[in-house]
Structure formats: structure tokens, C-alpha cells
mmCIF file of C-alpha atoms in Angstrom:
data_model
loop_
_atom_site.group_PDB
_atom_site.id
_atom_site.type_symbol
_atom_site.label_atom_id
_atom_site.label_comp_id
_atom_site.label_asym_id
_atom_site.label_seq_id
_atom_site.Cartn_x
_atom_site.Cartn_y
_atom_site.Cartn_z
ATOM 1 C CA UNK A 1 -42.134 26.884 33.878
ATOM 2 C CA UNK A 2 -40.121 30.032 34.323
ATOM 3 C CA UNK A 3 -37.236 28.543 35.533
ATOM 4 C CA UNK A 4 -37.449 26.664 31.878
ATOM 5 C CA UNK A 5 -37.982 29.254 30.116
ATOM 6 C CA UNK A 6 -34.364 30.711 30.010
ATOM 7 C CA UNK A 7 -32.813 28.046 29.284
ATOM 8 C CA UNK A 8 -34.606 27.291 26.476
ATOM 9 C CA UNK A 9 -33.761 30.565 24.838
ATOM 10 C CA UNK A 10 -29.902 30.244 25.947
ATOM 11 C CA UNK A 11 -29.624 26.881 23.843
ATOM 12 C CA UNK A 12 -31.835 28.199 20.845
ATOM 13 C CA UNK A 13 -29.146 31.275 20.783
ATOM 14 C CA UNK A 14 -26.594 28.858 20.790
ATOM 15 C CA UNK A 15 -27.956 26.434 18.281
ATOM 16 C CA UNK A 16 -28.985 29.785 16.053
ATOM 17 C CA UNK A 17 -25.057 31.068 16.935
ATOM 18 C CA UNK A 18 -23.119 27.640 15.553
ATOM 19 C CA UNK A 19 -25.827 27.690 12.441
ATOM 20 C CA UNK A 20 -24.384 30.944 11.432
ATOM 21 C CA UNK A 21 -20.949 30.021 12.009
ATOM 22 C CA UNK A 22 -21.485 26.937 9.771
ATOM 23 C CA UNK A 23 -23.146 28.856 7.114
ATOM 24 C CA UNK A 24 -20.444 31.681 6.881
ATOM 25 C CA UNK A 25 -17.683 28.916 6.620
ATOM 26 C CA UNK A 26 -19.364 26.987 3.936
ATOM 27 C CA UNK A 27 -20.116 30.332 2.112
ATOM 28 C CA UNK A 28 -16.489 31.082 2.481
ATOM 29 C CA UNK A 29 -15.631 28.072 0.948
ATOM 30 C CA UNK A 30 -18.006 28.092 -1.942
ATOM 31 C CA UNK A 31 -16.371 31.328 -2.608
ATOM 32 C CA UNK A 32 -13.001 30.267 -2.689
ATOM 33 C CA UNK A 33 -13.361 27.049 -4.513
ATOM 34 C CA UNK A 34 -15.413 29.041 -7.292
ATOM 35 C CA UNK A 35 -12.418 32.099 -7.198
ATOM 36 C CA UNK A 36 -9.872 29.453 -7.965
ATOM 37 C CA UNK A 37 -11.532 27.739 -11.011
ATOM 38 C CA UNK A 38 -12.289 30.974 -11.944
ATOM 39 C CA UNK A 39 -8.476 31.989 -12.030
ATOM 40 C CA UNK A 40 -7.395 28.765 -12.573
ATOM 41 C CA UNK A 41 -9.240 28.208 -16.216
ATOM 42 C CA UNK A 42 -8.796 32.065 -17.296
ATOM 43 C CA UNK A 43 -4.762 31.023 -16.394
ATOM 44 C CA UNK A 44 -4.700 27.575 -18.367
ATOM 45 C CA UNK A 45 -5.002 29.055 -22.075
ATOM 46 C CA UNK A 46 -1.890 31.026 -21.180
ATOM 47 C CA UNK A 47 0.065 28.193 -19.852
ATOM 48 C CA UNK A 48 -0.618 26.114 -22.493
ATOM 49 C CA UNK A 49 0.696 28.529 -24.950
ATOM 50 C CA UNK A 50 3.745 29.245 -22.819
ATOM 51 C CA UNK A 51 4.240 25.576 -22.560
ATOM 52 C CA UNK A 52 4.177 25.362 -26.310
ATOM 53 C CA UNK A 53 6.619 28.358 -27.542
ATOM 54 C CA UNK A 54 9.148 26.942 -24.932
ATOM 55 C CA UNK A 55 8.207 23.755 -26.503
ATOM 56 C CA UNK A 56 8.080 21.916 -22.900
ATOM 57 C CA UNK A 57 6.488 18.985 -24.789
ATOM 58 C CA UNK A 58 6.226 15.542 -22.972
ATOM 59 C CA UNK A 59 9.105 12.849 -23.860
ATOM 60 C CA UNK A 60 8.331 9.508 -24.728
ATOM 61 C CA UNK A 61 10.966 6.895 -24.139
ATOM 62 C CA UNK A 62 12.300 4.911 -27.152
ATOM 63 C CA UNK A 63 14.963 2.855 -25.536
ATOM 64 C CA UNK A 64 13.429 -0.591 -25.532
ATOM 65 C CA UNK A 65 12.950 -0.252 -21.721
ATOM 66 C CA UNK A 66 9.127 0.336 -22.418
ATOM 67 C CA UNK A 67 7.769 -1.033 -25.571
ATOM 68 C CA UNK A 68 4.005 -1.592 -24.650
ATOM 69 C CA UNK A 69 3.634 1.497 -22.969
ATOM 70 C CA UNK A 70 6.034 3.641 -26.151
ATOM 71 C CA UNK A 71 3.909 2.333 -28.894
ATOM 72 C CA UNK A 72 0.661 3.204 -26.996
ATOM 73 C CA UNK A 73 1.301 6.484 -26.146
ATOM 74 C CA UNK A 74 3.933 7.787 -29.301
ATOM 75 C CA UNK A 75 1.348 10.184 -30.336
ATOM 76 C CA UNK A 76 1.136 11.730 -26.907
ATOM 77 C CA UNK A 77 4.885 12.592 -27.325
ATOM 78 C CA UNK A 78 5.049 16.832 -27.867
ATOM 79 C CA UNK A 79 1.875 17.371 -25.683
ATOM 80 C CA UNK A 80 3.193 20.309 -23.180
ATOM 81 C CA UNK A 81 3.470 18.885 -19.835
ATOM 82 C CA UNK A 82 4.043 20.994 -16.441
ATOM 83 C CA UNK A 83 0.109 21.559 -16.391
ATOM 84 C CA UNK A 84 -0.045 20.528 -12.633
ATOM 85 C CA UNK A 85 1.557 24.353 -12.319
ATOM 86 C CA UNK A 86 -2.038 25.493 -12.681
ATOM 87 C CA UNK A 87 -3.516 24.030 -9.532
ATOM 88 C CA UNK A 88 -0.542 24.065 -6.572
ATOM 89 C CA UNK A 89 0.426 28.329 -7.985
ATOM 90 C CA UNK A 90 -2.977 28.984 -8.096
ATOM 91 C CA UNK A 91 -3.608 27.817 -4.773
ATOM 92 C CA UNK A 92 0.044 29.583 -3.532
ATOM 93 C CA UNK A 93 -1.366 32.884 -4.775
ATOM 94 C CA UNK A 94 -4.660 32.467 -3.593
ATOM 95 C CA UNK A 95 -3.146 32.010 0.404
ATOM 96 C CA UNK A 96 -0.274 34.532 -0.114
ATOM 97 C CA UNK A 97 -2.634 37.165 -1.320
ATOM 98 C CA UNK A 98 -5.397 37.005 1.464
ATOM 99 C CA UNK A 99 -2.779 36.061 4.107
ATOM 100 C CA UNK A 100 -1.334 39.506 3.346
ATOM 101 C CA UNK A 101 -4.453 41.555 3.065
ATOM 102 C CA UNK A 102 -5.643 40.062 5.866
ATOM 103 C CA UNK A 103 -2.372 41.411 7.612
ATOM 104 C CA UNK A 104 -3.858 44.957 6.548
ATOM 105 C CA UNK A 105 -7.261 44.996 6.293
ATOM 106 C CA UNK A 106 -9.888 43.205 8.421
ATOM 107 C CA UNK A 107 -13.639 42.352 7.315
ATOM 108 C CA UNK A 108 -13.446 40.377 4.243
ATOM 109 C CA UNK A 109 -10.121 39.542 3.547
ATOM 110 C CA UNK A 110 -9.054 38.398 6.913
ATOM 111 C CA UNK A 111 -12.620 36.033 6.626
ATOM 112 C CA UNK A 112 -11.260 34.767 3.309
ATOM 113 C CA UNK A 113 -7.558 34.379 4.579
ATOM 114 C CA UNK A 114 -7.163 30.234 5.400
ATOM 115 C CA UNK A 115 -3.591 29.975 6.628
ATOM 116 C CA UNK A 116 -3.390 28.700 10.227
ATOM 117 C CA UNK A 117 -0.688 26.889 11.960
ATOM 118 C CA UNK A 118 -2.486 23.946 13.192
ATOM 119 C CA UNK A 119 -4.220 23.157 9.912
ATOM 120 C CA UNK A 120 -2.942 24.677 6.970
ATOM 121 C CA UNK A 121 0.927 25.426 7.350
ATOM 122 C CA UNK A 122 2.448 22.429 6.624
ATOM 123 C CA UNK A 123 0.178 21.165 3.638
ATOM 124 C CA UNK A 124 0.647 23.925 2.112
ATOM 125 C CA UNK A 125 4.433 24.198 2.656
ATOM 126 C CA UNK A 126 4.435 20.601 0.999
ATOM 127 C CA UNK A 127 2.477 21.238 -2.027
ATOM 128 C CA UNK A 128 5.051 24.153 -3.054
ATOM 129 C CA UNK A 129 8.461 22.243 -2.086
ATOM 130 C CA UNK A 130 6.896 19.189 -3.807
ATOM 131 C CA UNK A 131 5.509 21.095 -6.675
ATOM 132 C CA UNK A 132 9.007 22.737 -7.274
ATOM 133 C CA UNK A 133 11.053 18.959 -6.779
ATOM 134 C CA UNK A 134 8.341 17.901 -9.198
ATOM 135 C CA UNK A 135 9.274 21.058 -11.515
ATOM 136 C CA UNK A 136 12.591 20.395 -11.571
ATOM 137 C CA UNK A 137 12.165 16.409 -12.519
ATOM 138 C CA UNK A 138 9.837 17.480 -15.593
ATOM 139 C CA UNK A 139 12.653 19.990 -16.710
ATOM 140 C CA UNK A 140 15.216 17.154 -16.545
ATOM 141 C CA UNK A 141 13.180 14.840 -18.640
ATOM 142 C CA UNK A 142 12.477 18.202 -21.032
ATOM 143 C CA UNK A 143 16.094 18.007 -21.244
ATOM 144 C CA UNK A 144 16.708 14.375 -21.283
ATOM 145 C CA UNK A 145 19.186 14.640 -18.673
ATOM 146 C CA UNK A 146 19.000 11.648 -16.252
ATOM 147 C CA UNK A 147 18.883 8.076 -16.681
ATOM 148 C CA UNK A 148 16.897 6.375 -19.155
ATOM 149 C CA UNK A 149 16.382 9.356 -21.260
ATOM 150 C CA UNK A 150 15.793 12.341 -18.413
ATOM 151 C CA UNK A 151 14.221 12.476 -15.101
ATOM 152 C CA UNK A 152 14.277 11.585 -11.665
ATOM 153 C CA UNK A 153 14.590 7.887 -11.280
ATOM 154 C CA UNK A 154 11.511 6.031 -8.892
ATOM 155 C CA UNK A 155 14.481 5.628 -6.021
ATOM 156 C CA UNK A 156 15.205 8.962 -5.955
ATOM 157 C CA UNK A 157 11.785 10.277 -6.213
ATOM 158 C CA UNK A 158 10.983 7.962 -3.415
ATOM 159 C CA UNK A 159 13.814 9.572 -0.913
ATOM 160 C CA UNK A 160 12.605 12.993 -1.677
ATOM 161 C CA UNK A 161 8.841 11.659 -0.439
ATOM 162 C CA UNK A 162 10.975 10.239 2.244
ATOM 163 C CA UNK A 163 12.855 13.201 3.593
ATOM 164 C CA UNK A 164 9.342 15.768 3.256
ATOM 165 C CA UNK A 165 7.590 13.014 5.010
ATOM 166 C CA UNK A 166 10.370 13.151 7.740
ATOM 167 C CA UNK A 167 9.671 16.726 8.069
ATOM 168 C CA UNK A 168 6.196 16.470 8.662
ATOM 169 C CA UNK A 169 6.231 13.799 10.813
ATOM 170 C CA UNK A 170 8.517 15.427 12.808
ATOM 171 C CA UNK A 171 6.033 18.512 12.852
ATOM 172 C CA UNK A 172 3.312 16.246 14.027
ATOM 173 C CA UNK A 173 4.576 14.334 16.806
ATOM 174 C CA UNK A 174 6.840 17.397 18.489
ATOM 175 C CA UNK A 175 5.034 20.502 17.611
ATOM 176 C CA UNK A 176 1.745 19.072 17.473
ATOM 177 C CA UNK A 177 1.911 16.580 19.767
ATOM 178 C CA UNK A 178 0.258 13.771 17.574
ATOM 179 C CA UNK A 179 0.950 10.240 18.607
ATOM 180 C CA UNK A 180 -2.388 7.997 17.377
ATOM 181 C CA UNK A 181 -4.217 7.379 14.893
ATOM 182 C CA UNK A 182 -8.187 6.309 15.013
ATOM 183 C CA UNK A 183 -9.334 3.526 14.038
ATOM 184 C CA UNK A 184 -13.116 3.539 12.629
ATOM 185 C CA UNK A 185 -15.653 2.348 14.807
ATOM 186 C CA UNK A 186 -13.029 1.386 17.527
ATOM 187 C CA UNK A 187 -11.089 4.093 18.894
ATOM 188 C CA UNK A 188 -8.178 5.770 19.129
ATOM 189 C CA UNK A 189 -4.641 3.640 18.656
ATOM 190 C CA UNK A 190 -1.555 5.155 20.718
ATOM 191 C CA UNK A 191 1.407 4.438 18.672
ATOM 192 C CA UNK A 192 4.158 6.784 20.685
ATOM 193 C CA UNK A 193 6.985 7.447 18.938
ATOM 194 C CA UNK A 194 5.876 4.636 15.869
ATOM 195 C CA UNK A 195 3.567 7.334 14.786
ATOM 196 C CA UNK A 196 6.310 9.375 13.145
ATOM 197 C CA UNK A 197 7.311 5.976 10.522
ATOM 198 C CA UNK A 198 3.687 5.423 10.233
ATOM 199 C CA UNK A 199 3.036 8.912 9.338
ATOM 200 C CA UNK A 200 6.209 8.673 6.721
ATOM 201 C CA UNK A 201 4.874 5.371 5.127
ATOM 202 C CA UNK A 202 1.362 6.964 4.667
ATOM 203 C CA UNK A 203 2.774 10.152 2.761
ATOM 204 C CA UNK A 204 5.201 7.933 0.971
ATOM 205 C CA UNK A 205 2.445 5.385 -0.404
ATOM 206 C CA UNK A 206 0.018 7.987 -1.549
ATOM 207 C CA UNK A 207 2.856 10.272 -3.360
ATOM 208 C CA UNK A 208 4.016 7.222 -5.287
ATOM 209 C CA UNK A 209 0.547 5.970 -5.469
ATOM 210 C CA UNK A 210 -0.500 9.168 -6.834
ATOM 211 C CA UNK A 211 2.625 9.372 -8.963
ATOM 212 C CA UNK A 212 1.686 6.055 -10.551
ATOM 213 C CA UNK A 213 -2.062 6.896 -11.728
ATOM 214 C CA UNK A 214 -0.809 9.965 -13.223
ATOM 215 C CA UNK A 215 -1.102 8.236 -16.839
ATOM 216 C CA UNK A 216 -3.949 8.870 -19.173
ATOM 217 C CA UNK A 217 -5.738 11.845 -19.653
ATOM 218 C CA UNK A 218 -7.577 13.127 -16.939
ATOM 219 C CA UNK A 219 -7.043 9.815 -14.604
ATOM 220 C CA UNK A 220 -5.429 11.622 -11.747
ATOM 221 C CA UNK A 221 -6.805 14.599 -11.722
ATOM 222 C CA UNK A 222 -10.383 13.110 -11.669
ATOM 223 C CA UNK A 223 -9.461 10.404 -9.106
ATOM 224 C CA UNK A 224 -7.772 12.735 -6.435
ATOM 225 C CA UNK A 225 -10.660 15.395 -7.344
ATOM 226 C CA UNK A 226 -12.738 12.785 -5.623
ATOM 227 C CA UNK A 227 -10.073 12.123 -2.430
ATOM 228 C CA UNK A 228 -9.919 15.911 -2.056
ATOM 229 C CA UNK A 229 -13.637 16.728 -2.446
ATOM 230 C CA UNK A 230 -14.112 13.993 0.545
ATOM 231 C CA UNK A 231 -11.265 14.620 2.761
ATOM 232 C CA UNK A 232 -12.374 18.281 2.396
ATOM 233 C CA UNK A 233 -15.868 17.405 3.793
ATOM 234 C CA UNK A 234 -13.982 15.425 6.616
ATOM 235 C CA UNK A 235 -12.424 18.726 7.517
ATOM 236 C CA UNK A 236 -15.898 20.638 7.464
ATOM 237 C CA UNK A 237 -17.290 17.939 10.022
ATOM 238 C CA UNK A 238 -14.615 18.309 12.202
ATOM 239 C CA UNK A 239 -14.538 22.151 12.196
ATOM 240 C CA UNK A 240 -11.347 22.477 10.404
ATOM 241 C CA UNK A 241 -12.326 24.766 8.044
ATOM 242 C CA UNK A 242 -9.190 26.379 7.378
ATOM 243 C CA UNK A 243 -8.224 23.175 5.896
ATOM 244 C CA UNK A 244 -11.598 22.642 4.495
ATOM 245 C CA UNK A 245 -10.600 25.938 2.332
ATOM 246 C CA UNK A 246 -7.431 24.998 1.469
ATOM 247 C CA UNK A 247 -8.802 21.518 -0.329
ATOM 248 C CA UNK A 248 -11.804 24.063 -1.844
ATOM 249 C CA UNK A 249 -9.176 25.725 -3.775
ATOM 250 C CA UNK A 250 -6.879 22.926 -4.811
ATOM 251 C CA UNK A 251 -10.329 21.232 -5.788
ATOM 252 C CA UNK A 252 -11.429 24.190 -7.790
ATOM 253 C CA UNK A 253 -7.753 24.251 -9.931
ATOM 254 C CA UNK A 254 -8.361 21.087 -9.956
ATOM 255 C CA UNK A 255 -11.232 21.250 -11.915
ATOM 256 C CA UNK A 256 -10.260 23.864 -14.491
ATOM 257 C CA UNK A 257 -6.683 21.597 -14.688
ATOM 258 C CA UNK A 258 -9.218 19.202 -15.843
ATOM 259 C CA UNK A 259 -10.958 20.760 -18.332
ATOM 260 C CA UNK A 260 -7.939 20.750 -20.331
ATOM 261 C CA UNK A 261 -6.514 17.442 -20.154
ATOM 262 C CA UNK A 262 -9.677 15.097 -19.829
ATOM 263 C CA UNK A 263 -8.933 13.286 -23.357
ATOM 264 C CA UNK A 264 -7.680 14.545 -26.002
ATOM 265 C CA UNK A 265 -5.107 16.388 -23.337
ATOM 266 C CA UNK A 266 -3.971 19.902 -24.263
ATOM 267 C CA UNK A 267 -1.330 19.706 -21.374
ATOM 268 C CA UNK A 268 -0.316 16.862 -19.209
ATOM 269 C CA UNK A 269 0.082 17.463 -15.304
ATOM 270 C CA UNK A 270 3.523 16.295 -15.230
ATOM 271 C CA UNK A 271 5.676 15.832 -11.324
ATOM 272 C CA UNK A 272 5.366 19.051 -10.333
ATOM 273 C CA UNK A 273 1.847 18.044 -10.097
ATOM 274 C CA UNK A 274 1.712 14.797 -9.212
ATOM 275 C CA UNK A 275 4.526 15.075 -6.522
ATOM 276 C CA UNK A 276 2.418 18.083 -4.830
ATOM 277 C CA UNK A 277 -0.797 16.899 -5.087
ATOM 278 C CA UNK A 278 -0.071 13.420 -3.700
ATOM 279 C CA UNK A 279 1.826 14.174 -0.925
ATOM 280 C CA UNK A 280 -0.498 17.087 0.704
ATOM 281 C CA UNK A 281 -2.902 14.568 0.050
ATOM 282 C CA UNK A 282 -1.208 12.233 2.451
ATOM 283 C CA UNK A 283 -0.956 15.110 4.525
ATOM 284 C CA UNK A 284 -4.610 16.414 4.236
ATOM 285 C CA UNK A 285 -5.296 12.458 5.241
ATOM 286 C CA UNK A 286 -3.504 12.099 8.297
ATOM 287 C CA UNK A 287 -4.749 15.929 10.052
ATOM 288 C CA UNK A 288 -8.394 14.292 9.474
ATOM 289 C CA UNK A 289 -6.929 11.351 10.901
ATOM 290 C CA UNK A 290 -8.600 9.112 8.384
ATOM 291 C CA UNK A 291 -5.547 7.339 7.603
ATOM 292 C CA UNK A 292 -7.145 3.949 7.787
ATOM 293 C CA UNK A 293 -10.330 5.003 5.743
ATOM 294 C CA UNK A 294 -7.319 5.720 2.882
ATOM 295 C CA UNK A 295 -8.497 2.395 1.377
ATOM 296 C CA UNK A 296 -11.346 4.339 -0.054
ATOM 297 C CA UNK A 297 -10.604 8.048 -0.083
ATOM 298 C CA UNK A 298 -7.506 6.621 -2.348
ATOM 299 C CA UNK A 299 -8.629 3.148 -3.598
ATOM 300 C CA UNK A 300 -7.669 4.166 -7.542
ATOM 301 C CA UNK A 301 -4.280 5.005 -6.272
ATOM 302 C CA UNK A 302 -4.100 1.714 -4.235
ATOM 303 C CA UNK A 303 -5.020 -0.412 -7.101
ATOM 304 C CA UNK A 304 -2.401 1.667 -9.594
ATOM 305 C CA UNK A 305 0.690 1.485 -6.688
ATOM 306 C CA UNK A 306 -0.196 -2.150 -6.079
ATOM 307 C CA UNK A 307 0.101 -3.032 -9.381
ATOM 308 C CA UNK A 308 3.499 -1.331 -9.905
ATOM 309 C CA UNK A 309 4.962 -2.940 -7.103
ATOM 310 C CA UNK A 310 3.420 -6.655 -8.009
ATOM 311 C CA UNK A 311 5.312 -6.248 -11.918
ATOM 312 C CA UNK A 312 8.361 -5.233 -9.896
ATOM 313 C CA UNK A 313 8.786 -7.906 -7.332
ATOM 314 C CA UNK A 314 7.381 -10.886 -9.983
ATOM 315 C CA UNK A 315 9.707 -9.602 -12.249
ATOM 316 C CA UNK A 316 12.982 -9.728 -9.786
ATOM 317 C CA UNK A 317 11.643 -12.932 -8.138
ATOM 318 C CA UNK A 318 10.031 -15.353 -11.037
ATOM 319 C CA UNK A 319 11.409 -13.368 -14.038
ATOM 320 C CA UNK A 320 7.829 -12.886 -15.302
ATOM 321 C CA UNK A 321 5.330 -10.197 -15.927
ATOM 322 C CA UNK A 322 1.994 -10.505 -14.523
ATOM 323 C CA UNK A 323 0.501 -7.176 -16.288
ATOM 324 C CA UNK A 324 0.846 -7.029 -20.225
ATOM 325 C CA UNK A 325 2.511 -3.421 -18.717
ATOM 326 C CA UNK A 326 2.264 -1.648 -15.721
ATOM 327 C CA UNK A 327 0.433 0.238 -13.766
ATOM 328 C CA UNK A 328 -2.792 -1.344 -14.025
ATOM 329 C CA UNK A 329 -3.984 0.895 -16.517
ATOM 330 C CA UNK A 330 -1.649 0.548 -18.881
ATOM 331 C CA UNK A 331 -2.329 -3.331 -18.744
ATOM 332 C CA UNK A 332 -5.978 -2.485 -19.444
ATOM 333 C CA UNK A 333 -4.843 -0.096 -22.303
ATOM 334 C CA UNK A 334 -3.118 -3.388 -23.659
ATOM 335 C CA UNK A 335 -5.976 -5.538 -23.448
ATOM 336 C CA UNK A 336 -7.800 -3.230 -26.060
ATOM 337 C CA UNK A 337 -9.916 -0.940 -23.603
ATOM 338 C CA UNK A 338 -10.016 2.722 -24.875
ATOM 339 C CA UNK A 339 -8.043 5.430 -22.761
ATOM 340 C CA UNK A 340 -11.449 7.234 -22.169
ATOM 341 C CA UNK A 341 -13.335 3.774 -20.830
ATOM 342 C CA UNK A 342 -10.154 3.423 -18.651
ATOM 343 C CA UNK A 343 -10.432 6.865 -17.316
ATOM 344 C CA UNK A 344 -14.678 7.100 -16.481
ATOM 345 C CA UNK A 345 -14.033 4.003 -15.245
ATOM 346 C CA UNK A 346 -11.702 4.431 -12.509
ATOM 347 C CA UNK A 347 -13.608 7.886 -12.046
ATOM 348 C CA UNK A 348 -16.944 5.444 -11.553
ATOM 349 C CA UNK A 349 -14.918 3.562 -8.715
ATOM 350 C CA UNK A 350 -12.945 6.468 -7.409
ATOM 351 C CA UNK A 351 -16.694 8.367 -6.881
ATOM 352 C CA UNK A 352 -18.224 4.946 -4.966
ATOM 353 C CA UNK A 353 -15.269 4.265 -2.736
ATOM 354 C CA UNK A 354 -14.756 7.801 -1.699
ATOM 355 C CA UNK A 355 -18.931 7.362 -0.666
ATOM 356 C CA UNK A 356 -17.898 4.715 1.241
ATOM 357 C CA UNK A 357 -15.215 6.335 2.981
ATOM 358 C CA UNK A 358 -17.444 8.704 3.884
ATOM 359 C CA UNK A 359 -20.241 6.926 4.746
ATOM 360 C CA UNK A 360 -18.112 4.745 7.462
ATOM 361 C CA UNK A 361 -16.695 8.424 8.374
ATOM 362 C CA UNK A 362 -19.965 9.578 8.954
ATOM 363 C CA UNK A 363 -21.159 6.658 10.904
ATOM 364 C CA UNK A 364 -17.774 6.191 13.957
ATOM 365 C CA UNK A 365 -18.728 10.602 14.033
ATOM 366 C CA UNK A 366 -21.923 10.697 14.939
ATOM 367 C CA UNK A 367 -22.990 6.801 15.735
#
């Protein structure tokens, strides 16, 4: 019995030790999820009334090109737009001010500092180049400069997606020596150098997916609050908690972004959010490896991309329209469904997928 004895006490250390580290992190993350709605939804008022003097209202084509989607959404046209600022600067500040008192100072502000190479430098890298691509595509429709009456067109947007995805997957497969991808309940799927299109098609799907949804109040933001609240218990699970914290705070703007544009909007999110928020998502999605689960940590923006790209191709191939307008909710607007009913909806189905996600998640981890 004495020679049990010890070892008893070494493993209840140990089991007490990893229960303390697991409690500081999540504390750490409460903390910085609840700092950025806090600064987030004290900072939204102000934007908003920025937004307004410089009247950076949203533009709503009149051209003909667009006639369902112009007559249901005319009286949107002056809302200010650029709201998605709120979430990706919040979340810059939040990381450049802890990063550099952490530099300093030790004890708190190096616990609450999240920036770390292996997890968190090249999300957040691509939420700020995104967010400012994004910025720049909202001025240009501001200014109606561009075709069809300002803006980016899709093909360009999707060769920026392209060349950050590059980037990243290039970061993956040489610096971080990533080369498969797991597949649920199987295993893990070498890919070599494949990985690095894989990875770009991934990023490039949910940035235009994400892109897509981003029409009605509060659709995006509440069905990526979902993706990111899940992918950010992913992280937890598999003790990245640096990355954990980073989706905490881009959850936590997200939130207070929400508050103002759940229906009626007071600002839109616009590209710059949009663009940033889709493709660290993509990102966020392929350091949990949970690529394959994206079915249901993104079904919403599945469903929404899908649709786009079915108008398109019946359009070009049988000259016909299967969707009264497209995306998907834009055909439901059209069939008579309020923009609120729309929104819960796909919130209701967003919620239950993301479950599901993380139920199978849950299962290949620890079954």
C-alpha cells in the first residue's frame, strides 16, 4: 500500500494542476469576451453618428440590374454602413494593447495578452488586411465609383480572397508544416502539397459564403456569432486558448455589432466586415482542423453561397432563374416572408447545426 500511496498523490496534483490551468484560461476568456462588448457597444453610438455626419449611407442600385432585390430594400438606402469597423478594430486594439503591456509588465497583462505565432498571428493579420480591402470596397460604392454603380465587382473580390488565401496557405504548409486534414471519426487525410489549394478553396468558399448572407439585418452577424462561438469551443478542447481568446473577443464585438443592426438596423456591417470576418473564419476553421465539420459550423453560409452560384450557372446555361432573386434569402423575402422571420430563422438553423458540429466534434475527441 505504500508503494501506492505516492502515486496516487502525484496524479491528484496533476489532475488538481491542469484543473487550474483550465479554469484560469476560461476566466481569461470570459474576461476578454465581456471587455470587448463592453468597448465594443460604448464605441457603436459614436460610429453611428460618425457614419451619419460623413453621411456614409448604404447605396441601393437603381439600374435595372436588380429589380426584386431594389424595390425590397429602397428604404434601407441612407442607413450608414461600415458597422463591421466595430468588431475587427475592436478586436485590433484589444491584441495591440495587451501585446504591448505585456512587453512591459508581467502578471496580468501578459495573462490577458493572446497573440502567439502558432495560433493567433495569421488570423489576426487576415481580419485587418481583409477588414481594410473590405473598407476600401464600401468607400467605392459610398462613392459610386466602380461598375454597376460603385464597388468591387464579385471577380475581383474573389481574387483578393484568392491571393490572402495564398498567403496563408503558404504559412501553413512551410512554416507550419501542415499537410492533412482530419476527417471525423476516421482519421487523419495526408494531402502533401494539395493541402495548400484545399486550404485556398476553404477560405475562398466561406469569405464569399459569408459575403453572400451578409443581407438583412442581423443575418450575418447572428449566423457567424454561432460559427465563432463553436469553433471557439473547438479551440478550448484542444488547448488552443490563445485562439480560443481571439474568437472571445471577435464574439463579444460581435454581439454589441448586433445590438445595433438586428432589425430595424442603425448601421449595416458593410465589406470591411464581411470580408474580415469570413475569411478568419475560414482561417479559425482550418487551425481546429474542422474543415470537414464546415457543413455545420457554416451551414447558413452554405445554403446562401449555394444559392448564388445555382442563379448564376442556371442563368448562363438555361437562361432561367430558379430563385425569384438571389441569395436564398432574398428569394424568401420575395415569397412574402418578413425580414425578421427570415433572420430568427436562419439563426434557429445556424444554432442546431453548429450543435451538431459540435456534437460529432465532441464524439471523434474523446470516443
Amino acid at each position: 500500500m505504500s508503494g501506492i500511496k505516492p502515486a496516487f498523490v502525484k496524479t491528484s496534483a496533476r489532475q488538481r494542476n491542469m484543473e487550474f490551468e483550465i479554469l484560469g484560461e476560461l476566466t481569461r476568456i470570459l474576461i476578454l469576451s465581456t471587455l470587448s462588448f463592453v468597448v465594443a457597444i460604448i464605441s457603436a453610438p459614436i460610429l453611428i453618428k460618425f457614419l451619419k455626419k460623413m453621411k456614409v449611407g448604404k447605396q441601393i442600385r437603381g439600374d435595372g440590374d436588380t429589380p426584386i432585390f431594389t424595390k425590397l430594400h429602397s428604404k434601407k438606402e441612407g442607413t450608414p454602413t461600415m458597422g463591421g469597423i466595430i468588431i475587427w478594430l475592436t478586436t485590433a486594439i484589444l491584441a495591440l494593447i495587451f501585446w504591448i503591456l505585456s512587453y512591459f509588465f508581467d502578471g496580468v497583462f501578459e495573462y490577458l495578452n493572446f497573440i502567439s505565432r502558432p495560433e493567433t498571428y495569421l488570423p489576426l493579420f487576415a481580419l485587418i488586411i481583409a477588414a481594410l480591402i473590405g473598407l476600401f470596397d464600401d468607400i467605392l460604392g459610398i462613392l459610386k465609383i466602380g461598375p454597376s454603380g460603385g464597388g468591387l465587382k464579385v471577380s475581383h473580390k474573389i481574387i483578393l480572397f484568392s491571393a490572402i488565401a495564398l498567403v496563408g496557405a503558404v504559412w501553413f504548409f512551410f512554416k507550419l508544416d501542415w499537410s492533412s486534414i482530419h476527417i471525423p471519426l476516421l482519421g487523419d487525410l495526408e494531402l502533401g502539397f494539395w493541402y495548400i489549394p484545399f486550404f485556398m478553396a476553404v477560405i475562398i468558399a466561406v469569405a464569399f459564403a459569408t459575403n453572400q448572407t451578409d443581407g438583412l439585418d442581423g443575418l450575418a452577424g447572428g449566423t457567424i456569432l454561432f460559427s465563432y462561438l463553436s469553433l471557439g469551443a473547438v479551440a478550448f478542447v484542444q488547448g488552443k486558448y490563445d485562439l480560443a481568446a481571439l474568437t472571445a473577443i471577435i464574439s463579444g464585438g460581435l454581439a454589441a455589432f448586433l445590438w445595433f443592426n438586428i432589425y430595424p438596423a442603425k448601421f449595416f456591417m458593410g465589406d470591411t466586415g464581411a470580408m474580415s470576418l469570413g475569411i478568419t473564419l475560414g482561417i479559425i476553421i482550418m487551425i481546429t482542423d474542422t474543415s470537414l465539420l464546415l457543413p455545420f459550423f457554416g451551414f447558413i453560409l452554405i445554403i446562401e453561397a449555394l444559392s448564388t452560384v445555382i442563379q448564376i450557372a442556371s442563368k448562363k446555361i438555361r437562361k432561367k432563374k430558379v430563385f425569384i432573386s438571389a441569395p436564398i434569402h432574398h428569394h424568401l423575402e420575395a415569397l412574402g416572408w418578413p425580414e425578421t422571420q427570415i433572420t430568427m430563422r436562419f439563426w434557429i438553423l445556424s444554432a442546431i447545426f453548429c450543435s451538431i458540429g459540435l456534437v460529432i466534434f465532441f464524439i471523434d475527441k474523446f470516443l
